[in-house]
Structures are given as C-alpha cells and as structure tokens.
mmCIF file of C-alpha atoms in Angstrom:
data_model
loop_
_atom_site.group_PDB
_atom_site.id
_atom_site.type_symbol
_atom_site.label_atom_id
_atom_site.label_comp_id
_atom_site.label_asym_id
_atom_site.label_seq_id
_atom_site.Cartn_x
_atom_site.Cartn_y
_atom_site.Cartn_z
ATOM 1 C CA UNK A 732 24.957 -54.252 6.548
ATOM 2 C CA UNK A 733 27.210 -51.388 7.889
ATOM 3 C CA UNK A 734 30.690 -52.342 8.939
ATOM 4 C CA UNK A 735 33.202 -50.389 10.950
ATOM 5 C CA UNK A 736 36.665 -51.076 10.947
ATOM 6 C CA UNK A 737 39.462 -49.819 12.977
ATOM 7 C CA UNK A 738 43.135 -49.968 12.439
ATOM 8 C CA UNK A 739 45.438 -50.687 13.872
ATOM 9 C CA UNK A 740 44.085 -53.020 16.258
ATOM 10 C CA UNK A 741 47.178 -52.827 18.591
ATOM 11 C CA UNK A 742 49.595 -49.953 18.730
ATOM 12 C CA UNK A 743 52.548 -49.748 21.043
ATOM 13 C CA UNK A 744 54.104 -46.147 21.230
ATOM 14 C CA UNK A 745 56.560 -44.345 23.392
ATOM 15 C CA UNK A 746 55.799 -41.652 25.276
ATOM 16 C CA UNK A 747 56.148 -38.124 23.540
ATOM 17 C CA UNK A 748 55.294 -39.505 20.205
ATOM 18 C CA UNK A 749 52.438 -38.637 17.926
ATOM 19 C CA UNK A 750 49.929 -41.377 16.190
ATOM 20 C CA UNK A 751 46.822 -41.432 14.556
ATOM 21 C CA UNK A 752 44.022 -44.324 14.844
ATOM 22 C CA UNK A 753 41.548 -44.637 11.952
ATOM 23 C CA UNK A 754 38.103 -45.471 11.647
ATOM 24 C CA UNK A 755 36.661 -46.480 8.171
ATOM 25 C CA UNK A 756 32.967 -47.258 7.750
ATOM 26 C CA UNK A 757 31.097 -48.749 4.991
ATOM 27 C CA UNK A 758 27.533 -46.655 4.472
ATOM 28 C CA UNK A 759 26.710 -43.064 4.617
ATOM 29 C CA UNK A 760 26.581 -41.479 8.234
ATOM 30 C CA UNK A 761 27.199 -38.437 9.560
ATOM 31 C CA UNK A 762 27.513 -39.389 13.452
ATOM 32 C CA UNK A 763 30.452 -40.954 14.900
ATOM 33 C CA UNK A 764 31.217 -41.643 18.475
ATOM 34 C CA UNK A 765 34.791 -42.339 20.102
ATOM 35 C CA UNK A 766 34.875 -44.318 23.383
ATOM 36 C CA UNK A 767 37.789 -45.189 25.768
ATOM 37 C CA UNK A 768 37.921 -48.330 27.613
ATOM 38 C CA UNK A 769 40.350 -48.966 30.469
ATOM 39 C CA UNK A 770 40.876 -52.784 31.394
ATOM 40 C CA UNK A 771 38.439 -54.244 33.243
ATOM 41 C CA UNK A 772 36.178 -51.167 33.115
ATOM 42 C CA UNK A 773 33.263 -49.704 31.292
ATOM 43 C CA UNK A 774 33.179 -47.584 28.233
ATOM 44 C CA UNK A 775 33.655 -43.843 28.435
ATOM 45 C CA UNK A 776 32.216 -41.325 25.991
ATOM 46 C CA UNK A 777 35.259 -39.342 24.511
ATOM 47 C CA UNK A 778 33.891 -37.522 21.603
ATOM 48 C CA UNK A 779 30.667 -37.108 19.537
ATOM 49 C CA UNK A 780 31.165 -35.954 15.928
ATOM 50 C CA UNK A 781 27.757 -34.805 14.245
ATOM 51 C CA UNK A 782 28.723 -33.734 10.862
ATOM 52 C CA UNK A 783 31.225 -33.602 8.271
ATOM 53 C CA UNK A 784 34.673 -31.707 8.797
ATOM 54 C CA UNK A 785 33.946 -31.782 12.671
ATOM 55 C CA UNK A 786 37.012 -31.677 14.687
ATOM 56 C CA UNK A 787 37.213 -31.922 18.744
ATOM 57 C CA UNK A 788 39.989 -31.826 20.939
ATOM 58 C CA UNK A 789 40.271 -32.693 24.508
ATOM 59 C CA UNK A 790 43.791 -32.705 25.881
ATOM 60 C CA UNK A 791 46.174 -34.801 23.844
ATOM 61 C CA UNK A 792 43.445 -36.633 21.768
ATOM 62 C CA UNK A 793 41.471 -35.006 18.709
ATOM 63 C CA UNK A 794 39.022 -36.582 16.532
ATOM 64 C CA UNK A 795 37.874 -35.575 13.000
ATOM 65 C CA UNK A 796 35.103 -36.834 10.833
ATOM 66 C CA UNK A 797 35.221 -36.945 7.006
ATOM 67 C CA UNK A 798 31.677 -38.219 6.210
ATOM 68 C CA UNK A 799 32.553 -38.400 2.426
ATOM 69 C CA UNK A 800 35.701 -40.480 2.758
ATOM 70 C CA UNK A 801 33.648 -42.361 5.482
ATOM 71 C CA UNK A 802 36.543 -41.824 7.874
ATOM 72 C CA UNK A 803 37.276 -40.576 11.107
ATOM 73 C CA UNK A 804 40.559 -40.243 12.801
ATOM 74 C CA UNK A 805 41.899 -40.145 16.413
ATOM 75 C CA UNK A 806 45.018 -38.497 16.546
ATOM 76 C CA UNK A 807 47.355 -38.830 19.777
ATOM 77 C CA UNK A 808 49.962 -36.041 20.429
ATOM 78 C CA UNK A 809 52.994 -36.456 22.601
ATOM 79 C CA UNK A 810 51.547 -39.770 24.047
ATOM 80 C CA UNK A 811 51.554 -39.992 28.012
ATOM 81 C CA UNK A 812 51.174 -43.566 29.836
ATOM 82 C CA UNK A 813 47.866 -42.443 30.971
ATOM 83 C CA UNK A 814 46.547 -42.931 27.618
ATOM 84 C CA UNK A 815 46.940 -46.429 27.467
ATOM 85 C CA UNK A 816 43.721 -48.100 26.828
ATOM 86 C CA UNK A 817 41.194 -49.529 24.008
ATOM 87 C CA UNK A 818 39.624 -47.186 22.056
ATOM 88 C CA UNK A 819 36.614 -47.634 20.106
ATOM 89 C CA UNK A 820 34.709 -45.884 17.343
ATOM 90 C CA UNK A 821 31.257 -46.226 16.976
ATOM 91 C CA UNK A 822 29.048 -45.326 13.838
ATOM 92 C CA UNK A 823 25.415 -44.674 14.132
ATOM 93 C CA UNK A 824 23.401 -46.837 11.859
ATOM 94 C CA UNK A 825 21.505 -50.118 11.763
ATOM 95 C CA UNK A 826 17.615 -50.432 11.682
ATOM 96 C CA UNK A 827 17.125 -48.012 14.831
ATOM 97 C CA UNK A 828 20.140 -45.695 14.576
ATOM 98 C CA UNK A 829 22.083 -47.991 16.987
ATOM 99 C CA UNK A 830 25.797 -48.110 17.261
ATOM 100 C CA UNK A 831 27.884 -50.334 15.200
ATOM 101 C CA UNK A 832 31.073 -50.709 17.083
ATOM 102 C CA UNK A 833 34.678 -51.475 15.419
ATOM 103 C CA UNK A 834 36.729 -53.906 16.943
ATOM 104 C CA UNK A 835 38.710 -51.288 18.967
ATOM 105 C CA UNK A 836 42.468 -50.199 19.232
ATOM 106 C CA UNK A 837 44.249 -51.309 21.985
ATOM 107 C CA UNK A 838 47.047 -48.691 22.777
ATOM 108 C CA UNK A 839 49.988 -49.208 24.968
ATOM 109 C CA UNK A 840 52.116 -46.177 25.982
ATOM 110 C CA UNK A 841 55.525 -47.196 27.118
ATOM 111 C CA UNK A 842 58.212 -44.743 28.984
ATOM 112 C CA UNK B 401 23.650 -42.868 42.459
ATOM 113 C CA UNK B 402 24.338 -41.087 39.093
ATOM 114 C CA UNK B 403 24.875 -42.435 35.487
ATOM 115 C CA UNK B 404 24.269 -45.948 34.669
ATOM 116 C CA UNK B 405 24.585 -48.650 37.442
ATOM 117 C CA UNK B 406 24.699 -52.431 37.066
ATOM 118 C CA UNK B 407 24.710 -55.155 39.492
ATOM 119 C CA UNK B 408 26.143 -57.611 40.467
ATOM 120 C CA UNK B 409 29.668 -56.641 39.283
ATOM 121 C CA UNK B 410 30.625 -60.182 39.247
ATOM 122 C CA UNK B 411 28.733 -63.348 39.092
ATOM 123 C CA UNK B 412 29.759 -67.043 38.785
ATOM 124 C CA UNK B 413 27.130 -69.716 37.871
ATOM 125 C CA UNK B 414 26.445 -73.060 36.856
ATOM 126 C CA UNK B 415 24.943 -74.227 33.601
ATOM 127 C CA UNK B 416 21.780 -75.017 35.487
ATOM 128 C CA UNK B 417 21.385 -72.039 37.451
ATOM 129 C CA UNK B 418 18.720 -68.985 36.928
ATOM 130 C CA UNK B 419 20.358 -65.268 37.689
ATOM 131 C CA UNK B 420 19.314 -61.991 36.532
ATOM 132 C CA UNK B 421 21.157 -59.071 35.932
ATOM 133 C CA UNK B 422 20.333 -55.639 36.792
ATOM 134 C CA UNK B 423 20.954 -52.300 35.053
ATOM 135 C CA UNK B 424 19.433 -48.625 36.243
ATOM 136 C CA UNK B 425 19.957 -45.436 34.633
ATOM 137 C CA UNK B 426 19.488 -42.172 36.205
ATOM 138 C CA UNK B 427 19.963 -39.876 33.247
ATOM 139 C CA UNK B 428 16.135 -39.684 32.368
ATOM 140 C CA UNK B 429 16.860 -41.556 29.227
ATOM 141 C CA UNK B 430 14.184 -43.402 27.183
ATOM 142 C CA UNK B 431 16.412 -46.184 25.283
ATOM 143 C CA UNK B 432 18.444 -49.019 27.159
ATOM 144 C CA UNK B 433 20.535 -51.598 25.657
ATOM 145 C CA UNK B 434 22.477 -54.877 26.514
ATOM 146 C CA UNK B 435 25.785 -55.640 25.045
ATOM 147 C CA UNK B 436 27.895 -58.692 25.396
ATOM 148 C CA UNK B 437 31.607 -58.012 25.356
ATOM 149 C CA UNK B 438 34.122 -61.029 25.229
ATOM 150 C CA UNK B 439 37.693 -61.809 23.651
ATOM 151 C CA UNK B 440 36.309 -63.059 20.421
ATOM 152 C CA UNK B 441 33.637 -60.206 19.401
ATOM 153 C CA UNK B 442 34.626 -56.976 21.086
ATOM 154 C CA UNK B 443 30.947 -55.526 21.494
ATOM 155 C CA UNK B 444 27.818 -57.399 20.348
ATOM 156 C CA UNK B 445 24.629 -55.527 20.668
ATOM 157 C CA UNK B 446 21.944 -57.951 22.142
ATOM 158 C CA UNK B 447 18.916 -56.200 22.742
ATOM 159 C CA UNK B 448 17.302 -52.577 22.358
ATOM 160 C CA UNK B 449 14.621 -51.036 24.515
ATOM 161 C CA UNK B 450 13.056 -47.944 23.352
ATOM 162 C CA UNK B 451 10.118 -46.322 25.781
ATOM 163 C CA UNK B 452 9.931 -49.987 27.372
ATOM 164 C CA UNK B 453 9.304 -51.719 24.098
ATOM 165 C CA UNK B 454 11.916 -54.042 22.320
ATOM 166 C CA UNK B 455 12.971 -52.690 19.285
ATOM 167 C CA UNK B 456 15.616 -54.836 18.616
ATOM 168 C CA UNK B 457 16.932 -58.426 19.354
ATOM 169 C CA UNK B 458 20.012 -59.461 17.517
ATOM 170 C CA UNK B 459 19.556 -63.164 17.130
ATOM 171 C CA UNK B 460 20.430 -63.798 20.865
ATOM 172 C CA UNK B 461 19.700 -67.562 21.942
ATOM 173 C CA UNK B 462 16.414 -67.823 24.106
ATOM 174 C CA UNK B 463 18.586 -68.670 27.569
ATOM 175 C CA UNK B 464 19.002 -64.927 27.558
ATOM 176 C CA UNK B 465 15.895 -63.081 28.591
ATOM 177 C CA UNK B 466 15.466 -59.351 28.814
ATOM 178 C CA UNK B 467 12.800 -57.096 30.740
ATOM 179 C CA UNK B 468 12.275 -53.606 30.745
ATOM 180 C CA UNK B 469 9.576 -52.706 33.309
ATOM 181 C CA UNK B 470 9.859 -48.915 33.072
ATOM 182 C CA UNK B 471 12.339 -46.507 31.285
ATOM 183 C CA UNK B 472 14.887 -46.446 34.106
ATOM 184 C CA UNK B 473 15.312 -50.348 34.671
ATOM 185 C CA UNK B 474 16.468 -53.134 32.513
ATOM 186 C CA UNK B 475 17.036 -56.856 33.461
ATOM 187 C CA UNK B 476 18.644 -59.596 31.807
ATOM 188 C CA UNK B 477 17.577 -63.131 33.001
ATOM 189 C CA UNK B 478 19.901 -65.970 32.471
ATOM 190 C CA UNK B 479 19.248 -69.973 32.526
ATOM 191 C CA UNK B 480 20.952 -72.862 31.449
ATOM 192 C CA UNK B 481 23.750 -70.838 30.127
ATOM 193 C CA UNK B 482 26.927 -72.415 28.435
ATOM 194 C CA UNK B 483 30.630 -71.764 29.052
ATOM 195 C CA UNK B 484 30.907 -69.744 25.913
ATOM 196 C CA UNK B 485 28.433 -67.202 27.644
ATOM 197 C CA UNK B 486 30.973 -66.003 29.843
ATOM 198 C CA UNK B 487 31.966 -62.568 29.257
ATOM 199 C CA UNK B 488 31.257 -58.702 30.393
ATOM 200 C CA UNK B 489 27.733 -57.745 30.019
ATOM 201 C CA UNK B 490 27.518 -54.090 29.531
ATOM 202 C CA UNK B 491 24.167 -51.956 29.719
ATOM 203 C CA UNK B 492 23.858 -48.674 27.977
ATOM 204 C CA UNK B 493 21.108 -45.861 27.956
ATOM 205 C CA UNK B 494 20.425 -42.950 25.469
ATOM 206 C CA UNK B 495 18.005 -40.287 25.105
ATOM 207 C CA UNK B 496 16.504 -42.457 22.337
ATOM 208 C CA UNK B 497 16.992 -44.487 19.346
ATOM 209 C CA UNK B 498 17.431 -42.375 16.156
ATOM 210 C CA UNK B 499 14.604 -40.424 14.818
ATOM 211 C CA UNK B 500 12.565 -40.484 18.245
ATOM 212 C CA UNK B 501 13.569 -38.049 21.251
ATOM 213 C CA UNK B 502 17.028 -36.933 20.259
ATOM 214 C CA UNK B 503 18.970 -35.748 17.271
ATOM 215 C CA UNK B 504 21.911 -38.495 18.010
ATOM 216 C CA UNK B 505 22.393 -41.367 19.842
ATOM 217 C CA UNK B 506 25.393 -41.126 22.360
ATOM 218 C CA UNK B 507 25.061 -43.992 24.476
ATOM 219 C CA UNK B 508 26.298 -44.090 28.080
ATOM 220 C CA UNK B 509 27.509 -47.173 29.779
ATOM 221 C CA UNK B 510 27.213 -48.897 32.912
ATOM 222 C CA UNK B 511 30.355 -50.498 34.809
ATOM 223 C CA UNK B 512 29.478 -54.004 33.442
ATOM 224 C CA UNK B 513 28.968 -57.565 35.073
ATOM 225 C CA UNK B 514 31.598 -59.933 34.369
ATOM 226 C CA UNK B 515 29.921 -63.074 34.128
ATOM 227 C CA UNK B 516 31.536 -66.660 34.534
ATOM 228 C CA UNK B 517 29.562 -69.764 33.472
ATOM 229 C CA UNK B 518 31.189 -73.081 35.013
#
C-alpha cells in the first residue's frame, strides 16, 4: 500500500525566512504533485514533477523530486503572509494510478 | 463556466433527507473523482470514474451513491447520512487515470460542497 508522509504537519514561520516541507512516499513512483489549499477553498495545483531530479519554481516556491530517495521537497524562500495555506503533496499510485495524498502541511507566515 | 464547478456550495440536511451533489467539468477530461475532506482524514478518495465507468470504490458506505451520466457530469446521491458524514466534498477531474489517455494524472479540483448533517 502506497503511503505518503509529509512533515512538518504544522509550520509557523516569520516573514522573510526560508523553510522546507518534506514529502516521503513508500513505493516507487516518478510522478508527484503539489497542491495548495486556502482555508475554506479548494485545492489549487502548484507543481507537477514527472521525473527524477525534476525541479520547478514559481515565485518563492521551489519543488524538487528525488525518486531514488522517494522524497520531494517544497522550499519556501523569503516567506510572505500570502503563502499562508495548507500544502499537500500527492503521489501517483494505487490500482488506477490515482493520487495518494499526504496529510498536508499547514503553513502560517507571521509578520 | 470554466474548470470544475460544484453545486450546491453549502448543504445542511437531516439524517432522513435525500439530496444530491453535482459536479461538472469544462476541461474535456475523461476521469472524475469524489473526495471527502474532514478534520480527521484530510483527503479520502471515495469514487473514481473513467470514461463514465466506475473504476474504483474505496469501501464507501452505501448511503453514498455516485452517478456519472457522461464524462462531464458527476453526481453524489446522499441518503440517510450520519452526523460523521459532515465534511467538505470535493470533485476533481483529469485527462484520464494512469495508462489511459494521458501520461500523467494531474487532477483539477472544484470548489467543494460543505455538507452538514444534523
């Protein structure tokens, strides 16, 4: 059974600081997704990582994938309040290639 | 309308009521999904439809009944729900489940229906 673990689950950080969210998964997969969810809202796709060594950047967020280590990271550079949200990673797996989601990391960026 | 839409956005129902949630995708996708999101289990996959056929049912109680009349529409029929069924129900769509229409399975989510069962 494919398991996806994120850590930390809660992250409180100050504006201007850097931090990394980790996503580990239990079986071989080379497709990983990051989503953002604002309170009371739906999930917004951030990054699609499709191969080992893939790196994608959008603004202050950068995501990478190491399929050999079964690890993806979401790095936050110089955080701003607008980045406060819950971030989910999801790995493609399951019987139909469905997405298996982590529990999410709730990020709070404070002035 | 663009993307994935869901109606209603909020629903309050008693345990003896029957209601339906509706999802429509305007992306030309072939696969649609129902998820349940609650505080206890952040994202639970409930049902998967690919080309209008149900391909996965994750041990969901029979009080939830999905229907997919075509590739653009997905319904979730609700009856005799329990208070613990209160949650955010999210619909998503993708080009296809793995190995079918697309090389990867990026899913696009609707805004969700906030369900409260009294």
